[in-house]
Each structure stands twice: as structure tokens, then as C-alpha cells.
XYZ file of C-alpha atoms in Angstrom:
692
model
C -41.283 -23.634 32.735
C -40.683 -26.846 34.517
C -37.971 -28.720 33.034
C -37.053 -32.627 33.651
C -33.798 -34.414 33.592
C -34.170 -37.977 32.271
C -30.682 -39.120 32.463
C -30.443 -42.367 34.254
C -28.531 -41.624 37.574
C -27.257 -44.355 39.985
C -30.550 -44.294 41.940
C -32.765 -44.767 39.183
C -30.543 -47.603 37.774
C -30.746 -49.372 41.339
C -34.478 -49.024 41.248
C -34.688 -50.693 37.837
C -32.452 -53.606 38.732
C -33.613 -54.064 42.225
C -36.530 -56.587 41.307
C -33.918 -58.915 39.636
C -31.629 -59.108 42.670
C -34.530 -60.036 44.884
C -35.721 -62.848 42.705
C -32.149 -64.144 42.523
C -31.909 -64.012 46.348
C -35.089 -65.893 46.931
C -34.090 -68.696 44.574
C -30.786 -69.031 46.221
C -32.347 -69.152 49.682
C -34.836 -71.846 48.591
C -32.086 -73.653 46.477
C -34.711 -74.523 44.121
C -34.114 -74.388 40.348
C -36.859 -72.590 38.530
C -38.812 -74.559 35.996
C -38.076 -73.923 32.390
C -41.319 -71.807 31.568
C -40.651 -69.671 34.541
C -36.968 -69.122 33.272
C -38.185 -68.012 29.813
C -40.649 -65.512 31.400
C -37.867 -64.025 33.372
C -35.639 -63.553 30.234
C -38.549 -61.921 28.529
C -38.941 -59.488 31.393
C -35.292 -58.767 31.384
C -35.570 -58.007 27.608
C -38.512 -55.733 28.185
C -36.621 -53.984 30.988
C -33.653 -53.423 28.613
C -35.871 -52.170 26.052
C -37.517 -49.779 28.450
C -34.011 -48.629 29.625
C -33.005 -47.891 25.852
C -36.270 -46.018 25.091
C -35.886 -44.019 28.312
C -32.442 -42.908 27.201
C -33.231 -42.295 23.588
C -36.578 -40.448 24.192
C -34.792 -38.511 27.081
C -32.000 -37.365 24.679
C -34.541 -36.296 22.190
C -36.660 -34.337 24.611
C -33.417 -32.742 25.816
C -32.647 -31.405 22.344
C -36.105 -30.216 21.579
C -36.485 -28.439 24.937
C -33.088 -26.601 24.312
C -34.584 -25.396 20.926
C -38.053 -24.862 21.971
C -39.472 -21.439 23.160
C -43.086 -20.471 23.758
C -43.164 -18.963 20.293
C -42.042 -22.332 18.751
C -43.700 -23.687 15.830
C -46.807 -26.226 16.277
C -44.734 -29.067 14.902
C -41.975 -28.864 17.482
C -44.726 -28.339 20.181
C -46.674 -31.399 19.149
C -43.474 -33.339 19.050
C -42.352 -32.206 22.488
C -45.665 -33.049 24.060
C -45.540 -36.604 22.643
C -41.987 -37.150 24.045
C -43.109 -35.886 27.508
C -46.097 -38.006 27.613
C -44.415 -41.320 26.381
C -41.521 -40.528 28.727
C -43.979 -40.659 31.660
C -45.211 -44.134 30.450
C -41.691 -45.434 30.005
C -40.868 -44.474 33.589
C -43.978 -46.061 34.893
C -43.129 -49.307 33.265
C -39.801 -49.235 34.791
C -41.175 -48.946 38.270
C -43.805 -51.875 38.146
C -43.332 -54.810 40.437
C -41.453 -57.868 39.149
C -44.446 -60.148 39.941
C -46.656 -58.137 37.667
C -43.948 -57.905 35.033
C -43.528 -61.736 35.005
C -47.303 -62.337 34.904
C -47.849 -59.627 32.200
C -44.740 -59.587 30.155
C -46.326 -60.036 26.812
C -48.627 -57.106 27.158
C -45.740 -54.938 28.588
C -43.932 -55.955 25.425
C -46.758 -54.543 23.198
C -46.935 -51.395 25.167
C -43.227 -50.630 24.836
C -43.635 -51.223 20.916
C -46.686 -48.900 20.883
C -44.718 -46.284 22.800
C -41.958 -46.490 20.203
C -44.388 -46.460 17.447
C -46.149 -43.345 18.655
C -42.649 -41.500 19.269
C -41.539 -42.552 15.714
C -44.732 -41.326 14.366
C -44.424 -38.121 16.015
C -40.852 -37.564 14.920
C -41.840 -38.285 11.228
C -44.515 -35.656 11.511
C -42.248 -33.361 12.973
C -39.586 -33.873 10.299
C -42.203 -33.360 7.603
C -43.525 -30.250 9.253
C -39.903 -28.959 9.644
C -39.115 -29.753 5.962
C -42.260 -27.810 5.008
C -41.265 -24.888 7.133
C -37.749 -24.853 5.767
C -38.990 -25.132 2.214
C -41.291 -22.056 2.705
C -38.413 -20.095 4.280
C -36.100 -20.986 1.429
C -38.875 -19.986 -1.045
C -39.528 -16.720 0.760
C -35.678 -16.122 0.624
C -35.597 -16.946 -3.199
C -38.637 -14.687 -3.807
C -36.710 -11.974 -1.765
C -33.636 -12.474 -3.941
C -35.739 -12.541 -7.064
C -37.456 -9.464 -6.138
C -34.213 -7.896 -5.245
C -32.586 -8.680 -8.540
C -35.607 -7.811 -10.647
C -35.823 -4.354 -8.901
C -32.100 -3.515 -9.204
C -31.646 -5.035 -12.843
C -34.915 -3.305 -14.101
C -35.630 -6.105 -16.587
C -38.063 -6.394 -19.485
C -40.750 -8.946 -19.006
C -42.366 -8.614 -22.572
C -38.979 -9.815 -23.998
C -39.373 -13.274 -22.402
C -40.578 -15.996 -24.722
C -43.176 -16.914 -21.899
C -44.649 -13.597 -21.659
C -48.309 -13.692 -22.651
C -49.265 -11.255 -25.091
C -52.785 -9.788 -24.696
C -54.893 -7.091 -25.897
C -53.104 -4.416 -28.198
C -49.876 -6.420 -27.696
C -51.093 -9.261 -29.859
C -51.803 -6.825 -32.686
C -48.159 -5.369 -32.524
C -46.216 -8.540 -31.901
C -46.936 -12.293 -32.821
C -44.789 -15.111 -31.671
C -45.166 -18.643 -32.855
C -43.158 -21.815 -33.295
C -42.266 -23.109 -36.693
C -45.015 -25.159 -38.303
C -44.455 -28.901 -37.736
C -42.578 -30.361 -40.576
C -40.727 -27.203 -41.478
C -37.260 -25.986 -40.896
C -36.398 -29.525 -39.861
C -32.682 -29.575 -40.788
C -31.920 -26.020 -39.452
C -33.535 -26.982 -36.190
C -31.806 -30.155 -35.944
C -28.450 -28.380 -36.558
C -29.117 -25.895 -33.808
C -30.251 -28.534 -31.313
C -27.113 -30.861 -32.096
C -24.922 -27.692 -31.602
C -26.674 -26.810 -28.184
C -26.330 -30.249 -26.933
C -22.678 -30.787 -28.048
C -20.478 -30.843 -24.777
C -17.205 -31.334 -26.706
C -14.404 -28.616 -25.962
C -14.452 -27.928 -29.813
C -18.105 -26.818 -29.821
C -18.495 -23.073 -30.555
C -19.927 -20.948 -27.877
C -22.189 -18.902 -30.075
C -24.590 -19.808 -32.996
C -25.395 -16.855 -35.164
C -28.276 -17.258 -37.456
C -28.747 -14.420 -39.922
C -30.803 -13.677 -43.007
C -32.934 -11.393 -44.839
C -36.168 -9.677 -43.185
C -38.994 -12.053 -43.136
C -37.051 -15.208 -43.679
C -38.472 -16.977 -40.517
C -35.569 -16.186 -37.953
C -37.825 -15.351 -35.009
C -39.946 -18.427 -35.426
C -36.812 -20.537 -35.365
C -35.493 -18.811 -32.189
C -38.987 -19.008 -30.629
C -39.091 -22.844 -31.244
C -35.600 -23.383 -29.868
C -36.356 -21.339 -26.837
C -39.422 -23.388 -26.055
C -37.721 -26.522 -26.961
C -35.029 -26.324 -24.312
C -37.234 -24.928 -21.579
C -40.688 -26.527 -21.956
C -40.436 -29.535 -23.953
C -36.881 -30.767 -23.047
C -35.760 -34.189 -24.532
C -34.421 -36.703 -22.010
C -31.060 -36.608 -24.105
C -30.755 -32.915 -23.851
C -27.505 -31.642 -22.090
C -28.567 -28.202 -21.818
C -31.552 -26.159 -20.668
C -32.691 -22.552 -21.535
C -31.030 -20.155 -19.054
C -32.261 -16.909 -20.425
C -33.780 -15.041 -23.499
C -34.387 -11.800 -24.956
C -36.880 -11.402 -28.130
C -36.015 -8.017 -29.542
C -38.916 -5.912 -31.100
C -39.346 -2.306 -32.207
C -42.899 -2.527 -31.189
C -42.293 -1.714 -27.517
C -39.902 0.536 -25.513
C -38.183 -2.370 -23.645
C -37.731 -4.728 -26.452
C -36.095 -2.155 -28.885
C -33.581 -0.776 -26.140
C -30.113 -2.350 -26.146
C -29.849 -1.333 -22.408
C -32.445 -4.055 -21.482
C -30.737 -7.158 -23.227
C -28.067 -8.112 -20.695
C -29.883 -7.219 -17.570
C -32.850 -9.177 -18.589
C -30.872 -12.501 -19.617
C -28.725 -12.146 -16.329
C -31.941 -12.061 -14.444
C -33.312 -15.054 -16.161
C -29.995 -16.881 -15.483
C -29.995 -16.052 -11.888
C -33.509 -17.743 -11.448
C -31.939 -21.022 -12.880
C -28.572 -20.908 -11.233
C -28.684 -20.239 -7.409
C -24.860 -19.862 -6.973
C -24.911 -17.282 -9.930
C -27.772 -15.352 -8.210
C -25.821 -15.152 -4.874
C -22.459 -13.923 -6.549
C -24.407 -11.537 -8.433
C -26.057 -10.138 -5.567
C -22.824 -9.941 -3.490
C -21.105 -8.128 -6.336
C -23.489 -4.977 -5.959
C -22.426 -3.648 -9.458
C -26.011 -2.884 -10.422
C -25.283 0.562 -11.558
C -23.624 -1.205 -14.440
C -27.205 -1.159 -15.965
C -26.503 2.473 -17.020
C -23.302 1.696 -18.956
C -22.852 0.140 -22.426
C -23.452 -3.497 -23.482
C -19.681 -4.261 -23.110
C -19.510 -3.152 -19.413
C -22.869 -4.863 -18.490
C -21.475 -8.020 -20.197
C -18.320 -7.923 -18.113
C -19.737 -6.828 -14.840
C -23.092 -8.485 -14.740
C -22.458 -11.603 -16.669
C -18.825 -12.750 -17.307
C -17.304 -11.986 -13.886
C -20.128 -13.334 -11.776
C -20.574 -16.298 -13.924
C -17.037 -17.457 -13.884
C -16.761 -17.023 -9.945
C -20.166 -18.860 -9.549
C -18.866 -21.846 -11.460
C -15.801 -22.193 -9.360
C -18.276 -22.638 -6.692
C -20.530 -25.084 -8.444
C -17.678 -27.446 -9.369
C -16.575 -27.609 -5.614
C -20.165 -28.848 -4.790
C -20.793 -31.105 -8.045
C -18.651 -32.918 -10.608
C -21.082 -32.066 -13.351
C -22.310 -28.406 -13.456
C -25.613 -27.768 -15.318
C -25.308 -26.064 -18.908
C -27.445 -23.282 -20.033
C -28.539 -21.721 -23.428
C -28.976 -18.118 -23.863
C -31.382 -17.158 -26.856
C -31.334 -13.533 -28.296
C -33.710 -13.036 -31.249
C -33.884 -10.229 -33.854
C -31.063 -7.922 -32.810
C -31.673 -5.919 -35.824
C -34.979 -4.557 -34.293
C -32.792 -2.657 -31.676
C -33.019 1.100 -32.382
C -30.170 3.212 -33.572
C -28.051 0.178 -34.632
C -27.790 -0.860 -31.112
C -28.340 -4.517 -31.880
C -25.039 -4.409 -34.004
C -23.219 -2.782 -31.101
C -24.336 -5.360 -28.842
C -23.638 -8.249 -31.039
C -20.186 -7.082 -31.595
C -19.726 -6.664 -27.888
C -20.999 -10.150 -27.092
C -18.827 -11.780 -29.942
C -15.659 -10.086 -28.538
C -16.586 -10.939 -24.909
C -17.128 -14.653 -25.925
C -13.844 -14.545 -28.027
C -11.800 -13.125 -25.083
C -13.233 -15.124 -22.186
C -14.005 -18.692 -21.528
C -17.573 -19.001 -20.321
C -18.087 -22.539 -19.094
C -21.421 -24.322 -19.373
C -22.820 -21.220 -21.363
C -23.939 -21.149 -25.005
C -25.408 -18.243 -26.984
C -28.010 -18.509 -29.837
C -28.423 -15.192 -31.631
C -30.397 -14.150 -34.752
C -30.449 -11.010 -36.717
C -30.481 -9.698 -40.292
C -27.104 -9.710 -42.087
C -24.472 -7.201 -41.211
C -21.499 -7.281 -43.554
C -19.086 -5.636 -41.145
C -20.035 -8.190 -38.402
C -19.734 -11.010 -40.792
C -16.366 -9.992 -41.624
C -15.448 -9.343 -37.860
C -16.640 -12.834 -36.912
C -14.777 -14.534 -39.638
C -11.504 -13.439 -37.904
C -12.580 -15.546 -34.907
C -11.163 -19.203 -34.512
C -14.446 -20.372 -32.664
C -17.638 -19.486 -34.682
C -20.641 -20.860 -35.999
C -22.476 -18.761 -38.689
C -25.656 -19.877 -40.498
C -27.033 -17.830 -43.415
C -30.523 -18.576 -44.116
C -30.233 -17.207 -47.706
C -27.737 -20.055 -48.333
C -30.219 -22.814 -47.583
C -31.138 -24.718 -50.814
C -34.102 -23.181 -52.686
C -35.809 -26.551 -52.932
C -35.690 -26.867 -49.196
C -37.023 -23.505 -48.352
C -39.831 -23.923 -51.037
C -40.826 -27.225 -49.378
C -41.026 -25.694 -45.900
C -43.133 -22.858 -47.254
C -45.359 -25.426 -49.080
C -45.794 -27.150 -45.713
C -46.668 -23.924 -43.834
C -49.050 -22.852 -46.513
C -50.765 -26.253 -46.680
C -51.368 -26.004 -43.011
C -52.618 -22.600 -43.053
C -54.465 -22.829 -46.408
C -55.544 -26.506 -46.784
C -58.106 -25.373 -49.459
C -55.069 -25.086 -51.967
C -53.483 -28.505 -51.162
C -52.887 -30.387 -54.395
C -54.192 -27.244 -56.567
C -52.218 -25.355 -58.969
C -52.877 -22.197 -57.023
C -50.229 -23.616 -54.418
C -47.458 -23.421 -56.759
C -48.401 -19.694 -57.428
C -48.420 -19.073 -53.628
C -45.033 -20.781 -53.208
C -43.668 -18.725 -56.117
C -44.964 -15.597 -54.814
C -43.546 -16.074 -51.317
C -40.088 -16.347 -53.057
C -38.393 -17.886 -49.944
C -39.538 -15.538 -47.249
C -41.757 -16.876 -44.624
C -43.090 -13.226 -44.073
C -44.799 -13.325 -47.313
C -46.217 -16.678 -46.870
C -47.554 -15.539 -43.579
C -48.909 -12.346 -44.889
C -50.662 -14.322 -47.763
C -52.141 -16.870 -45.164
C -53.391 -13.972 -42.881
C -54.989 -12.141 -45.706
C -56.504 -15.259 -47.408
C -57.847 -16.891 -44.328
C -60.369 -14.105 -43.764
C -62.437 -15.402 -46.649
C -64.196 -18.455 -47.853
C -62.436 -20.967 -50.052
C -64.134 -19.755 -53.226
C -63.259 -16.219 -52.366
C -59.610 -17.280 -51.644
C -59.336 -18.686 -55.059
C -60.584 -15.394 -56.729
C -58.543 -13.091 -54.553
C -55.304 -15.272 -55.082
C -55.846 -15.144 -58.868
C -56.084 -11.217 -58.716
C -53.277 -11.006 -56.330
C -50.926 -13.252 -58.539
C -51.768 -11.252 -61.601
C -51.650 -7.929 -59.880
C -55.040 -7.207 -61.469
C -56.564 -5.735 -58.475
C -54.376 -2.899 -56.471
C -56.688 -2.464 -53.724
C -56.962 -6.041 -52.588
C -53.069 -6.643 -52.887
C -52.369 -3.586 -50.618
C -54.098 -5.350 -47.611
C -52.018 -8.565 -48.304
C -48.618 -6.596 -48.257
C -49.496 -4.286 -45.390
C -47.166 -5.966 -43.002
C -44.348 -5.832 -45.490
C -45.050 -2.193 -46.173
C -44.552 -1.444 -42.383
C -41.403 -3.389 -42.148
C -39.902 -1.768 -45.205
C -40.784 1.560 -44.310
C -39.165 1.202 -40.905
C -35.995 -0.050 -42.487
C -35.811 2.930 -44.759
C -36.662 5.249 -41.847
C -33.509 3.910 -39.879
C -31.337 4.182 -43.099
C -32.277 7.720 -44.150
C -34.069 9.319 -41.104
C -31.006 11.274 -39.964
C -30.336 12.736 -43.340
C -31.983 15.864 -45.076
C -31.546 17.982 -48.128
C -29.006 17.254 -50.726
C -27.321 14.526 -48.630
C -30.749 12.666 -48.478
C -31.416 13.239 -51.993
C -28.042 11.795 -53.074
C -28.347 8.631 -50.820
C -31.870 7.929 -52.143
C -30.529 8.248 -55.746
C -27.976 5.726 -54.715
C -30.776 3.222 -53.603
C -32.844 3.916 -56.784
C -29.936 3.078 -58.789
C -29.381 -0.140 -56.993
C -33.070 -0.943 -58.035
C -33.331 0.541 -61.430
C -30.272 -0.792 -63.288
C -30.899 -3.049 -66.227
C -28.692 -5.701 -64.526
C -27.208 -5.955 -61.025
C -24.370 -3.723 -60.587
C -21.671 -2.951 -57.848
C -21.240 -0.111 -55.670
C -18.354 1.085 -58.062
C -20.544 1.133 -61.075
C -23.395 2.894 -59.234
C -21.109 5.516 -57.971
C -19.679 6.182 -61.345
C -23.158 6.594 -62.864
C -24.243 9.037 -60.206
C -21.148 11.180 -59.890
C -20.107 13.078 -62.960
C -16.464 12.698 -64.119
C -14.022 15.112 -62.644
C -12.057 17.462 -65.028
C -8.527 16.334 -65.464
C -9.132 12.655 -64.247
C -9.116 9.569 -66.459
C -12.003 7.220 -66.563
C -10.058 4.576 -64.770
C -9.840 6.898 -61.702
C -12.797 5.780 -59.938
C -14.680 7.961 -57.488
C -15.022 6.860 -53.759
C -17.770 4.337 -53.101
C -18.152 5.382 -49.419
C -21.689 6.694 -49.877
C -22.914 3.628 -51.817
C -21.220 1.359 -49.371
C -22.734 2.917 -46.525
C -26.181 2.867 -48.154
C -25.728 -0.735 -48.805
C -24.578 -1.511 -45.206
C -27.737 0.472 -43.912
C -30.065 -1.603 -46.098
C -28.424 -4.952 -45.484
C -31.794 -6.299 -44.200
C -33.325 -6.051 -47.776
C -30.106 -5.751 -50.087
C -26.935 -7.876 -50.255
C -23.791 -8.465 -52.480
C -23.320 -11.654 -54.218
C -19.936 -13.372 -54.866
C -19.323 -11.033 -57.573
C -19.962 -7.969 -55.610
C -23.308 -7.176 -57.541
C -26.157 -5.678 -55.418
C -29.298 -7.719 -55.118
C -32.670 -7.497 -53.224
C -33.618 -10.446 -51.109
C -37.054 -10.284 -52.450
C -38.899 -8.825 -55.318
C -41.442 -7.235 -52.880
C -38.852 -4.761 -51.983
C -38.575 -3.115 -55.356
C -42.238 -3.338 -56.071
C -42.738 -1.396 -52.707
C -40.324 1.209 -53.714
C -41.896 1.686 -57.081
C -45.262 2.141 -55.583
C -45.930 5.824 -54.450
C -48.863 5.087 -52.188
C -46.845 2.353 -50.353
C -43.352 3.769 -50.001
C -44.657 7.421 -49.585
C -41.704 9.782 -49.073
C -39.215 7.151 -50.218
C -40.824 6.563 -53.404
C -38.656 5.734 -56.409
C -40.083 7.487 -59.582
C -38.847 5.189 -62.057
C -39.450 7.316 -65.018
C -37.726 10.104 -63.739
C -34.655 8.068 -62.479
C -34.475 6.148 -65.831
C -33.947 9.746 -67.332
C -31.194 10.462 -64.826
C -29.450 7.058 -65.663
C -29.904 7.676 -69.508
C -28.054 10.932 -69.012
C -25.492 9.150 -66.700
C -24.777 6.536 -69.460
C -24.260 9.130 -72.157
C -21.947 11.219 -69.967
C -19.782 7.889 -69.142
C -19.647 6.920 -72.755
C -18.850 10.594 -73.762
C -15.671 10.469 -71.579
C -14.711 6.709 -71.890
C -15.164 5.848 -75.606
C -12.488 6.504 -77.963
C -10.793 5.254 -81.311
C -9.073 1.969 -80.782
C -10.107 1.630 -77.207
C -8.507 -1.761 -76.852
C -5.202 -0.384 -78.210
C -5.029 -3.181 -80.864
C -1.788 -2.933 -82.507
C -2.681 -3.960 -86.092
C -6.046 -4.273 -87.941
C -4.859 -7.390 -89.524
C -4.679 -9.410 -86.489
C -7.927 -11.291 -85.612
C -9.234 -10.726 -82.083
C -8.953 -14.586 -81.575
C -5.353 -14.438 -82.287
C -4.520 -11.560 -79.917
C -3.810 -13.359 -76.489
C -3.598 -9.953 -74.584
C -6.825 -8.514 -75.912
C -9.078 -9.527 -72.937
C -6.813 -8.014 -70.379
C -6.677 -4.816 -72.402
C -10.581 -4.786 -72.921
C -10.918 -5.226 -69.235
C -8.476 -2.532 -68.338
C -9.705 0.066 -70.804
C -13.589 -0.692 -70.742
C -14.186 -0.465 -67.026
C -17.605 -1.848 -65.600
C -19.362 1.577 -65.768
C -18.502 2.056 -69.205
C -19.477 -1.462 -70.077
C -22.877 -1.144 -68.407
C -23.502 2.136 -70.037
C -22.595 0.920 -73.668
C -24.872 -2.027 -73.174
C -27.865 -0.526 -71.435
C -28.326 3.282 -72.400
C -31.235 2.362 -74.706
C -33.027 0.382 -71.865
C -33.132 3.667 -69.843
C -33.935 5.785 -72.785
C -37.081 3.672 -73.527
C -38.286 3.692 -69.839
C -37.747 7.403 -69.220
C -40.733 9.590 -69.122
C -41.342 11.843 -72.235
C -41.658 15.640 -71.334
C -41.525 19.009 -73.031
C -37.851 19.330 -71.942
C -36.500 16.421 -73.899
C -34.679 18.609 -76.469
C -31.477 18.712 -74.563
C -31.450 14.717 -74.439
C -32.343 14.633 -78.312
C -29.150 16.874 -78.767
C -27.142 14.421 -76.645
C -28.457 11.475 -78.540
C -27.705 13.035 -81.987
C -24.105 14.115 -80.769
C -23.583 10.608 -79.609
C -24.744 9.081 -82.968
C -22.578 11.693 -85.048
C -19.392 11.509 -83.037
C -19.383 8.332 -81.074
C -21.369 5.603 -82.684
C -18.319 3.860 -84.264
C -16.462 3.933 -81.209
C -19.616 2.561 -79.465
C -20.020 -0.174 -82.017
C -16.328 -1.154 -81.618
C -16.662 -1.305 -77.786
C -19.802 -3.612 -78.126
C -17.854 -5.887 -80.425
C -15.124 -6.225 -78.016
C -17.806 -6.785 -75.172
C -18.842 -9.628 -77.409
C -22.482 -8.359 -77.790
C -22.461 -6.720 -81.204
C -25.917 -8.293 -81.870
C -27.349 -5.812 -79.401
C -26.516 -2.801 -81.370
C -29.364 -3.030 -83.884
C -32.184 -3.332 -81.416
C -30.687 -0.611 -79.294
C -30.594 1.919 -82.126
C -34.238 0.791 -83.174
C -35.295 1.574 -79.773
C -33.601 4.906 -79.749
C -35.182 5.751 -83.040
C -38.694 4.875 -81.625
C -38.231 7.061 -78.652
C -36.914 9.994 -80.801
C -39.942 9.645 -83.063
C -42.502 9.591 -80.017
C -40.712 12.769 -78.494
C -40.965 14.545 -81.886
C -44.589 13.785 -82.121
C -45.135 14.882 -78.580
C -43.377 18.188 -78.950
C -45.086 18.757 -82.285
C -48.656 18.242 -80.612
C -47.503 20.488 -77.682
């Protein structure tokens, strides 16, 4: 290919200036001073020639650079720019060689032609820069897509766990994601947003939101994820870096192995420095290890290294929020394992510009573990004021069931939901299939439990949820061990008042020979059952066992709904009746409070309360106050003779001891109605036996 050198050598320089020298010589020979207009024309010609000289030098330099980079396979933008430079270079050389007389006569046109040449070269350069920029963008995009594909292939991420994933077909039936209804959860959402945007060093690195099943945790998490990725506020200091929405409905979303690899992949798409460090690390085999190893090798180490690079290039590094929802949905308690590993990693390492928002059901062990951290943020949904929750649920129901706004039925709907959004959502989904008049009729039947068949449809989602919880809690046990654990659960639900694991254990385990009533049996089984069922049961401040929602006991007491986990109330009340008599037989005695003298009034004995508490432990107190409750609810059978004998033995030998204990427990007024209830039961049993 022919190449040109447009560097101005001495010969060219002489050629350009020669006309000026000739003109000067002629004037000197004639000794004639040129007229003023002619002088201005010469100055204009000189300016034009200077401009041509500068343009030749500039255009020649550009052309030399382009020729050096250009080859026959160069892109069209460079070829077009090169052709323009060569063409305009020819024009500039032509102008430089024109005769002086012509330059003087036509200097205005020449000036315009020089400007046009400059304009054409400038436009060509702009087009070249634009085309080159587009080409570079495409190359960078290809590189980023290659990196994205590389990381996605090696990390084996879960796409359905992403909040942006579009659920379609059967997926919609299995899983539904939606934001909080406008006007609901306002205070909770404001607290989370404020925490996320807090850039102070004192701000906690993790926000753990936990609560009972169906309390709306996933809707809150989904709202937060969309808030910081799709509808960001101008005042936000953080953006969504990654997310993982767990669900037992799909293989990927119920496996703990996919959580870290997926959020790491999302984060790499947002932070280029992190993506490059992660790729260079090459530790992708870590995906086959446990959560702690994945967190360390795929997140912590690459992130810390990438942030050191980011800080060198910028004074303010971007901040990212990681959202992980419903860890309780992970199989085999993997969610608790992951959360514990995450909490430990955050507690042990400083992860600049990263924050984690996590939701799950309550886990007593993890709550105790997190309470030992200095930097923590816990939010229990069950601690939200009842009025606030009911107002949110009413807003939700008003949006989905406008027919009941301002009607008395709305109060019934709110009351039935009992603070659980899943109940409200189930009601709304059930009722909206019908016309407003039908809704009123069905709601009346539902609230009064007059039509079992219609209420079954309304609680289908709850049934599925509760059966899954029970399956995870008891699925690994069989035979006598399973029976014992189910009996523990039944006792949690069937006691006349809420009791502790200690009382439940004492009721279920017969007194060991040679041990005093104060020697309490181990509560390990009851504690484990409670821990496994922490999604539906919890301990209050007095360590009494309560259910989050009355729908769970209702479910357990319905054989058609709970199936193999059914609690036969009548049969279990028989077991508890026998347990109460057994506890009273071993615990009641004469002068149980060790009162030193019958001449001292109880009110005058300052140490009496402490002796009562010591000698009448909770299980004995419960049995003394509630044995008739279980007796009246148990099923009558042909095998009641042994229990009749137990009752007769109690009345003959321990009735006075029992009355004394009831007096010390300050409930002597219960004795008469309890004895009347026992008498009525005995009469009914006698009649049944006589008929049979």
C-alpha cells in the first residue's frame, strides 16, 4: 500500500514562502510603497498560508497515526476517517502551491475553502470517535457478557430465587410474590429503609426480621428488594446488590447450597471490581462446600480485595444491600445453619459497603446466639402492637374485599385473621371468587364455623403450610419415639392453660420410684419439640408455650386436615386426666406447706408463699386446678372402670389434702364446681356401663 509522508521539509517550506519573497523583491526594486488595500490583502494571504501550513501539519500528524493503526481489515469508521484525511490533505497541498497573484485576488474564497476543509476533517473525526466509542462499548459488552456467562456457569446460580424472576404457568400456582399493600407495614418498612440508608459506622451490618408463619415477612422482603432496585429514591445511599427468595416449592430455592453462589453472582453483575477479583480467585469448587466456606471464599475474601481496588479509583464506593428471604423454607434446617454462618461471618469480618436484610421464622437458639453480638438489629413481627397489625390487615382486606368496607363483617374478618397476613390473604383469595352477596353468606358461615366444607377451601393454604412444618419436625422419627413427641405437642395444645415444657414433661413422664416430686425429669424432648415447631409455637416471658395463631390448634384437632398428625382431643384428655391424678397421688400430702401451727393465719405467715412455691411445684399446681377439666372432656368408653376407681381412691384418701392445696393456691372456690363436674362424669359413665 502506497504511503505518504506529509512532514514539511525544507524544500516544501521554501516552496510555500517563495511567492512572498518575490513580492518583497519587486516592491523594493520599484521603491514603491503599496497602497493600503493591497497591504491588507497581502496580510490576509499570509494568514491563509499560515492556516494552510498548520492544517497540513495537523492533518498529516492525524493521518500518520491512523495509517500506523490501520490495516486492510480495519473497521469502517477508521477507513472512512483515513479516506477523508487523505482527500483533504491533497486539497491543502494544492492550496499551498497556488500562485501569489491568484492568492491575492481570491484570498476570501481561499479562506472559506480552508475553513470548509477544517470542518470536513473535524466532522470526520467526530464520526470516527463516535463509531470507535460504539465499537468499544460493544467490545466491553461482549467482555461483560462473557464474564457474566463464565460466572453463571461456574457458580450454578438459581434464577427462580431472584425477585425479578417472572413466574409463569405452574410456577404461579406454587409460589406467589407480591409487595405489601399500599398503606400497610408503613412503620416497619420505614425502619428498614432508614437502617439500609444509614451510612454511620454504628449502623448494624445485618437486619434480621423474624416472626411466625404467615405474618407477612416475604411481602416485606419483596417490597424492600424492589424498592432498592427498581424504584430507588434520590436520597438512597444504597442499591440492591443481590437477593435470594427461599421456597420449599422448588429444588433450587429450598437448597442452602444455592444461596451464597446466587447472591455472589448478583453482586458481581453490579460491581465490576468484585467480578474481576472473583474470576481471578478461581475458587469455584467452593460451591460444593458448606455455607461458611462459601461465604469466606466466594464473598468475604473477594469483596474485601475488590473494595481496596475501588477505593483507589474513587473516594466514595457504592453500597449494596443483600436481601435473603424465608430461610425457614430451606430443607433439613439448612436455613438456620446458613443464618448462623452468616451471622458469625459478619460478626468476625468487616464487610465495607455491604448490608444484609434477612427474614425467617423465629429460631430460639439463633436469637440467643445473636443476642451475644455487639452489632445486631433484630425485629420480631409478633412484637408489633396489635392495633397496628389489625389496622394493616384491615387496609389489606379493604383493598382486596371492598364489598365489606364500612360493614360489620370487616371486624369479623380482621378478628379471624388474628394478626396473620396469611389468614387475611387466604380469606381474600377464597371470597373474591364469589359475588358480593355470596361473599357475605360464605363469610357468615365461615365465622360461625357452620359449614365445614366451605371452610376447608379457605384454609387449604394454611393446611399445606402446617403439614409441611409438622413433616419437617417429626418426619425422621418412628414408633415409640414419634408417639412420645406427638404426645408432647398434643399436651402443648390440650392443657387447660398455657404451661411450660417442665410441666408438660412432668405430666407425660411417670414419677420415677425413689425420687421426690421436686426432682424434675429432663425437659430435653419437650424443648426439642418446641424448637422444631418454633414456626407455630413460642414461649412468652413466663416460659409458657403458646401458639401464634388459633388456626394451628384448629388444624391439629381436625382429623381430615391434619391426617397422620391428628390430635384426638378426647383420647388425649384421658391421658392428661390420668397424668393429673398420678401427679397428685405422689405430690399431695398432709400439711403440704409445712405450716408450723394451725393457730397462725395464713396472712400472718410471711414465709408461707415461698414454702407453697417450693412444695407445690407447677405440675402439681396445674393438676390440682385442672384435673376435672380433662375428666369432663375425655371420651367415655367401656374401659372407664379403672379411672372410676382412681377417682374414688382420690376422693377417699386425698380429697382433704387437695382442698388444702387449693386453699394455699388461693383458688378454694374452684373445689365445688370441680367436684360437681366429676360427679356428673361418674354418673354418665355409670349409665353408659349399665346400658352396655
